[in-house]
mmCIF file of C-alpha atoms in Angstrom:
data_model
loop_
_atom_site.group_PDB
_atom_site.id
_atom_site.type_symbol
_atom_site.label_atom_id
_atom_site.label_comp_id
_atom_site.label_asym_id
_atom_site.label_seq_id
_atom_site.Cartn_x
_atom_site.Cartn_y
_atom_site.Cartn_z
ATOM 1 C CA MET A 64 0.000 0.000 0.000
ATOM 2 C CA GLN A 65 1.334 3.439 -0.928
ATOM 3 C CA ASP A 66 1.830 6.196 1.594
ATOM 4 C CA HIS A 67 0.081 9.220 0.046
ATOM 5 C CA SER A 68 0.985 11.496 2.974
ATOM 6 C CA ALA A 69 4.586 11.686 1.715
ATOM 7 C CA GLN A 70 3.489 13.130 -1.630
ATOM 8 C CA VAL A 71 3.506 16.908 -1.572
ATOM 9 C CA PRO A 72 1.873 18.818 -4.429
ATOM 10 C CA ARG A 73 4.373 21.073 -6.148
ATOM 11 C CA VAL A 74 4.485 23.470 -9.049
ATOM 12 C CA GLN A 75 6.341 21.558 -11.738
ATOM 13 C CA VAL A 76 9.697 22.800 -13.027
ATOM 14 C CA ASN A 77 8.458 22.412 -16.612
ATOM 15 C CA SER A 78 5.569 24.774 -15.832
ATOM 16 C CA ILE A 79 8.001 27.362 -14.454
ATOM 17 C CA LYS A 80 10.205 27.058 -17.555
ATOM 18 C CA LEU A 81 7.154 27.467 -19.813
ATOM 19 C CA MET A 82 6.034 30.591 -17.909
ATOM 20 C CA ALA A 83 9.554 32.034 -18.060
ATOM 21 C CA GLU A 84 9.724 31.498 -21.812
ATOM 22 C CA ALA A 85 6.299 33.148 -22.183
ATOM 23 C CA ALA A 86 7.645 36.138 -20.213
ATOM 24 C CA GLY A 87 10.568 36.515 -22.617
ATOM 25 C CA ILE A 88 13.342 34.629 -20.811
ATOM 26 C CA ALA A 89 14.903 32.561 -23.593
ATOM 27 C CA GLU A 90 16.278 29.469 -21.861
ATOM 28 C CA PRO A 91 15.941 29.456 -18.058
ATOM 29 C CA SER A 92 18.327 27.129 -16.268
ATOM 30 C CA ILE A 93 17.015 24.052 -14.485
ATOM 31 C CA GLU A 94 18.526 25.229 -11.184
ATOM 32 C CA ALA A 95 16.740 28.587 -11.378
ATOM 33 C CA ALA A 96 13.460 26.946 -12.383
ATOM 34 C CA THR A 97 13.771 24.501 -9.475
ATOM 35 C CA LEU A 98 14.364 27.293 -6.957
ATOM 36 C CA ILE A 99 11.466 29.327 -8.328
ATOM 37 C CA SER A 100 9.254 26.225 -8.271
ATOM 38 C CA GLU A 101 10.014 25.666 -4.585
ATOM 39 C CA ASP A 102 9.375 29.336 -3.782
ATOM 40 C CA VAL A 103 6.063 29.420 -5.680
ATOM 41 C CA THR A 104 4.943 26.210 -3.967
ATOM 42 C CA LEU A 105 5.761 27.678 -0.551
ATOM 43 C CA ARG A 106 3.937 30.942 -1.267
ATOM 44 C CA LEU A 107 0.846 29.127 -2.551
ATOM 45 C CA LYS A 108 0.790 27.040 0.622
ATOM 46 C CA GLN A 109 1.030 30.213 2.720
ATOM 47 C CA ILE A 110 -1.884 31.790 0.846
ATOM 48 C CA ILE A 111 -4.045 28.673 1.284
ATOM 49 C CA ILE A 112 -3.188 28.361 4.997
ATOM 50 C CA ARG A 113 -4.076 32.020 5.546
ATOM 51 C CA ALA A 114 -7.332 31.513 3.611
ATOM 52 C CA PHE A 115 -8.188 28.585 5.905
ATOM 53 C CA ARG A 116 -7.631 30.880 8.891
ATOM 54 C CA PHE A 117 -10.089 33.406 7.423
ATOM 55 C CA MET A 118 -12.566 30.558 6.938
ATOM 56 C CA GLU A 119 -12.155 29.371 10.536
ATOM 57 C CA HIS A 120 -12.524 32.890 11.947
ATOM 58 C CA SER A 121 -15.790 33.192 10.013
ATOM 59 C CA ASN A 122 -17.024 29.953 11.649
ATOM 60 C CA ARG A 123 -17.491 28.240 8.300
ATOM 61 C CA LYS A 124 -16.472 24.818 7.072
ATOM 62 C CA LYS A 125 -16.424 25.734 3.394
ATOM 63 C CA LEU A 126 -13.532 27.667 1.860
ATOM 64 C CA THR A 127 -14.805 30.439 -0.403
ATOM 65 C CA CYS A 128 -13.239 32.631 -3.031
ATOM 66 C CA ALA A 129 -13.666 35.573 -0.646
ATOM 67 C CA ASP A 130 -11.310 33.814 1.797
ATOM 68 C CA ILE A 131 -8.731 33.367 -0.959
ATOM 69 C CA ASN A 132 -9.112 37.019 -2.002
ATOM 70 C CA LYS A 133 -8.601 38.196 1.594
ATOM 71 C CA SER A 134 -5.502 36.036 1.827
ATOM 72 C CA LEU A 135 -4.179 37.420 -1.458
ATOM 73 C CA ARG A 136 -4.774 40.989 -0.274
ATOM 74 C CA TRP A 137 -2.815 40.228 2.901
ATOM 75 C CA SER A 138 0.017 39.049 0.640
ATOM 76 C CA ASN A 139 -0.161 42.263 -1.459
ATOM 77 C CA CYS A 140 -1.425 40.345 -4.506
ATOM 78 C CA GLN A 141 -4.296 41.054 -6.868
ATOM 79 C CA PRO A 142 -7.576 39.302 -6.054
ATOM 80 C CA ILE A 143 -9.096 36.606 -8.235
ATOM 81 C CA PHE A 144 -11.382 38.265 -10.768
ATOM 82 C CA GLY A 145 -14.669 36.765 -11.862
ATOM 83 C CA TYR A 146 -15.754 35.263 -8.545
ATOM 84 C CA GLU A 147 -17.521 37.345 -5.874
ATOM 85 C CA CYS A 148 -15.740 40.492 -6.955
ATOM 86 C CA ASP A 149 -16.856 43.933 -5.928
ATOM 87 C CA THR A 150 -18.757 45.878 -8.545
ATOM 88 C CA ASN A 151 -15.896 48.407 -8.625
ATOM 89 C CA ASP A 152 -13.388 45.742 -9.636
ATOM 90 C CA ARG A 153 -13.271 44.994 -13.306
ATOM 91 C CA ILE A 154 -11.509 42.196 -15.085
ATOM 92 C CA ARG A 155 -8.321 43.652 -16.482
ATOM 93 C CA TYR A 156 -7.439 40.811 -18.840
ATOM 94 C CA SER A 157 -8.287 40.445 -22.499
ATOM 95 C CA TYR A 158 -8.065 37.444 -24.804
ATOM 96 C CA LEU A 159 -5.700 37.523 -27.790
ATOM 97 C CA ALA A 160 -7.140 35.072 -30.307
ATOM 98 C CA GLU A 161 -4.038 34.911 -32.535
ATOM 99 C CA ALA A 162 -1.834 33.843 -29.606
ATOM 100 C CA GLN A 163 -4.612 31.995 -27.723
ATOM 101 C CA VAL A 164 -3.627 33.639 -24.437
ATOM 102 C CA PHE A 165 -5.014 36.170 -22.001
ATOM 103 C CA LYS A 166 -3.057 39.378 -21.460
ATOM 104 C CA TYR A 167 -3.206 41.994 -18.740
ATOM 105 C CA GLU A 168 -4.736 45.279 -19.889
ATOM 106 C CA ASP A 169 -2.507 48.237 -19.130
ATOM 107 C CA GLU A 170 -4.068 51.639 -18.808
ATOM 108 C CA THR A 171 -3.097 54.056 -21.582
ATOM 109 C CA VAL A 172 -1.794 57.316 -20.181
ATOM 110 C CA ASP A 173 -1.874 60.469 -22.311
ATOM 111 C CA LEU A 174 1.305 62.241 -21.205
ATOM 112 C CA VAL A 175 0.438 65.550 -22.891
ATOM 113 C CA GLU A 176 -2.925 65.706 -21.116
ATOM 114 C CA LYS A 177 -1.313 64.659 -17.833
ATOM 115 C CA TYR A 178 1.321 67.385 -18.239
ATOM 116 C CA GLN A 179 -1.287 70.030 -19.059
ATOM 117 C CA GLN A 180 -3.232 69.168 -15.910
ATOM 118 C CA THR A 181 -0.217 69.854 -13.708
ATOM 119 C CA SER A 182 1.364 73.283 -13.545
ATOM 120 C CA VAL A 183 5.107 72.862 -13.121
ATOM 121 C CA ASN A 184 7.473 75.769 -13.535
ATOM 122 C CA VAL A 185 11.011 75.190 -14.692
ATOM 123 C CA LYS A 186 12.166 77.376 -11.795
ATOM 124 C CA ASP A 187 10.695 74.886 -9.337
ATOM 125 C CA LEU A 188 12.882 72.138 -10.772
ATOM 126 C CA LEU A 189 16.141 74.016 -10.235
ATOM 127 C CA THR A 190 17.640 74.153 -6.777
ATOM 128 C CA ASP A 191 20.649 76.387 -7.350
ATOM 129 C CA GLU A 192 19.737 79.972 -6.387
ATOM 130 C CA GLY A 193 22.205 81.463 -8.885
ATOM 131 C CA CYS A 194 20.587 79.760 -11.881
ATOM 132 C CA LEU A 195 17.067 80.971 -11.140
ATOM 133 C CA GLU A 196 17.588 84.474 -12.545
ATOM 134 C CA ALA A 197 18.955 83.201 -15.873
ATOM 135 C CA VAL A 198 16.083 80.781 -16.588
ATOM 136 C CA PRO A 199 13.068 82.313 -18.347
ATOM 137 C CA GLU A 200 9.625 81.125 -17.288
ATOM 138 C CA LEU A 201 8.091 78.692 -19.764
ATOM 139 C CA THR A 202 4.381 77.830 -19.704
ATOM 140 C CA ILE A 203 2.125 75.501 -21.658
ATOM 141 C CA GLU A 204 0.463 78.476 -23.351
ATOM 142 C CA ALA A 205 3.817 79.697 -24.664
ATOM 143 C CA LEU A 206 4.588 76.239 -26.045
ATOM 144 C CA ALA A 207 1.172 76.049 -27.731
ATOM 145 C CA ILE A 208 1.604 79.492 -29.340
ATOM 146 C CA ASN A 209 5.103 78.622 -30.583
ATOM 147 C CA ASN A 210 3.836 75.306 -31.959
ATOM 148 C CA GLN A 211 0.981 76.996 -33.867
ATOM 149 C CA MET A 212 3.360 79.558 -35.357
ATOM 150 C CA GLY A 213 5.680 76.806 -36.545
ATOM 151 C CA LEU A 214 8.640 77.996 -34.477
#
């Protein structure tokens, strides 16, 4: 008869190598993949143990996704989307059909608009008192006028 208590579930080294290659690391070494596999396995165990503690403190016998999300938040990780999420949370992944993968959606930031919303003077950026007199003040309006004139 086999002793199943000795078998510990682990994240496979091949899975770590596949994820590393997907992230752009050409050929990860077996030693590095093994160390990362052990670390990921340990961290997953910690998250599950903490989730069980949340379950026990709630006097429940069923582990829920909310318990996992609380445990992830305690570990400074993103919650699991799609299960019992708040209405303010939105799924930030999109499916790329040509690659058959999901990708994280980054927010697009318009730097010109962001810069126009903040009023920063060049004088504020300089700390040397002697240079302040020699630097003319430059504003967004002056840049816009010069750009329209073709200067």
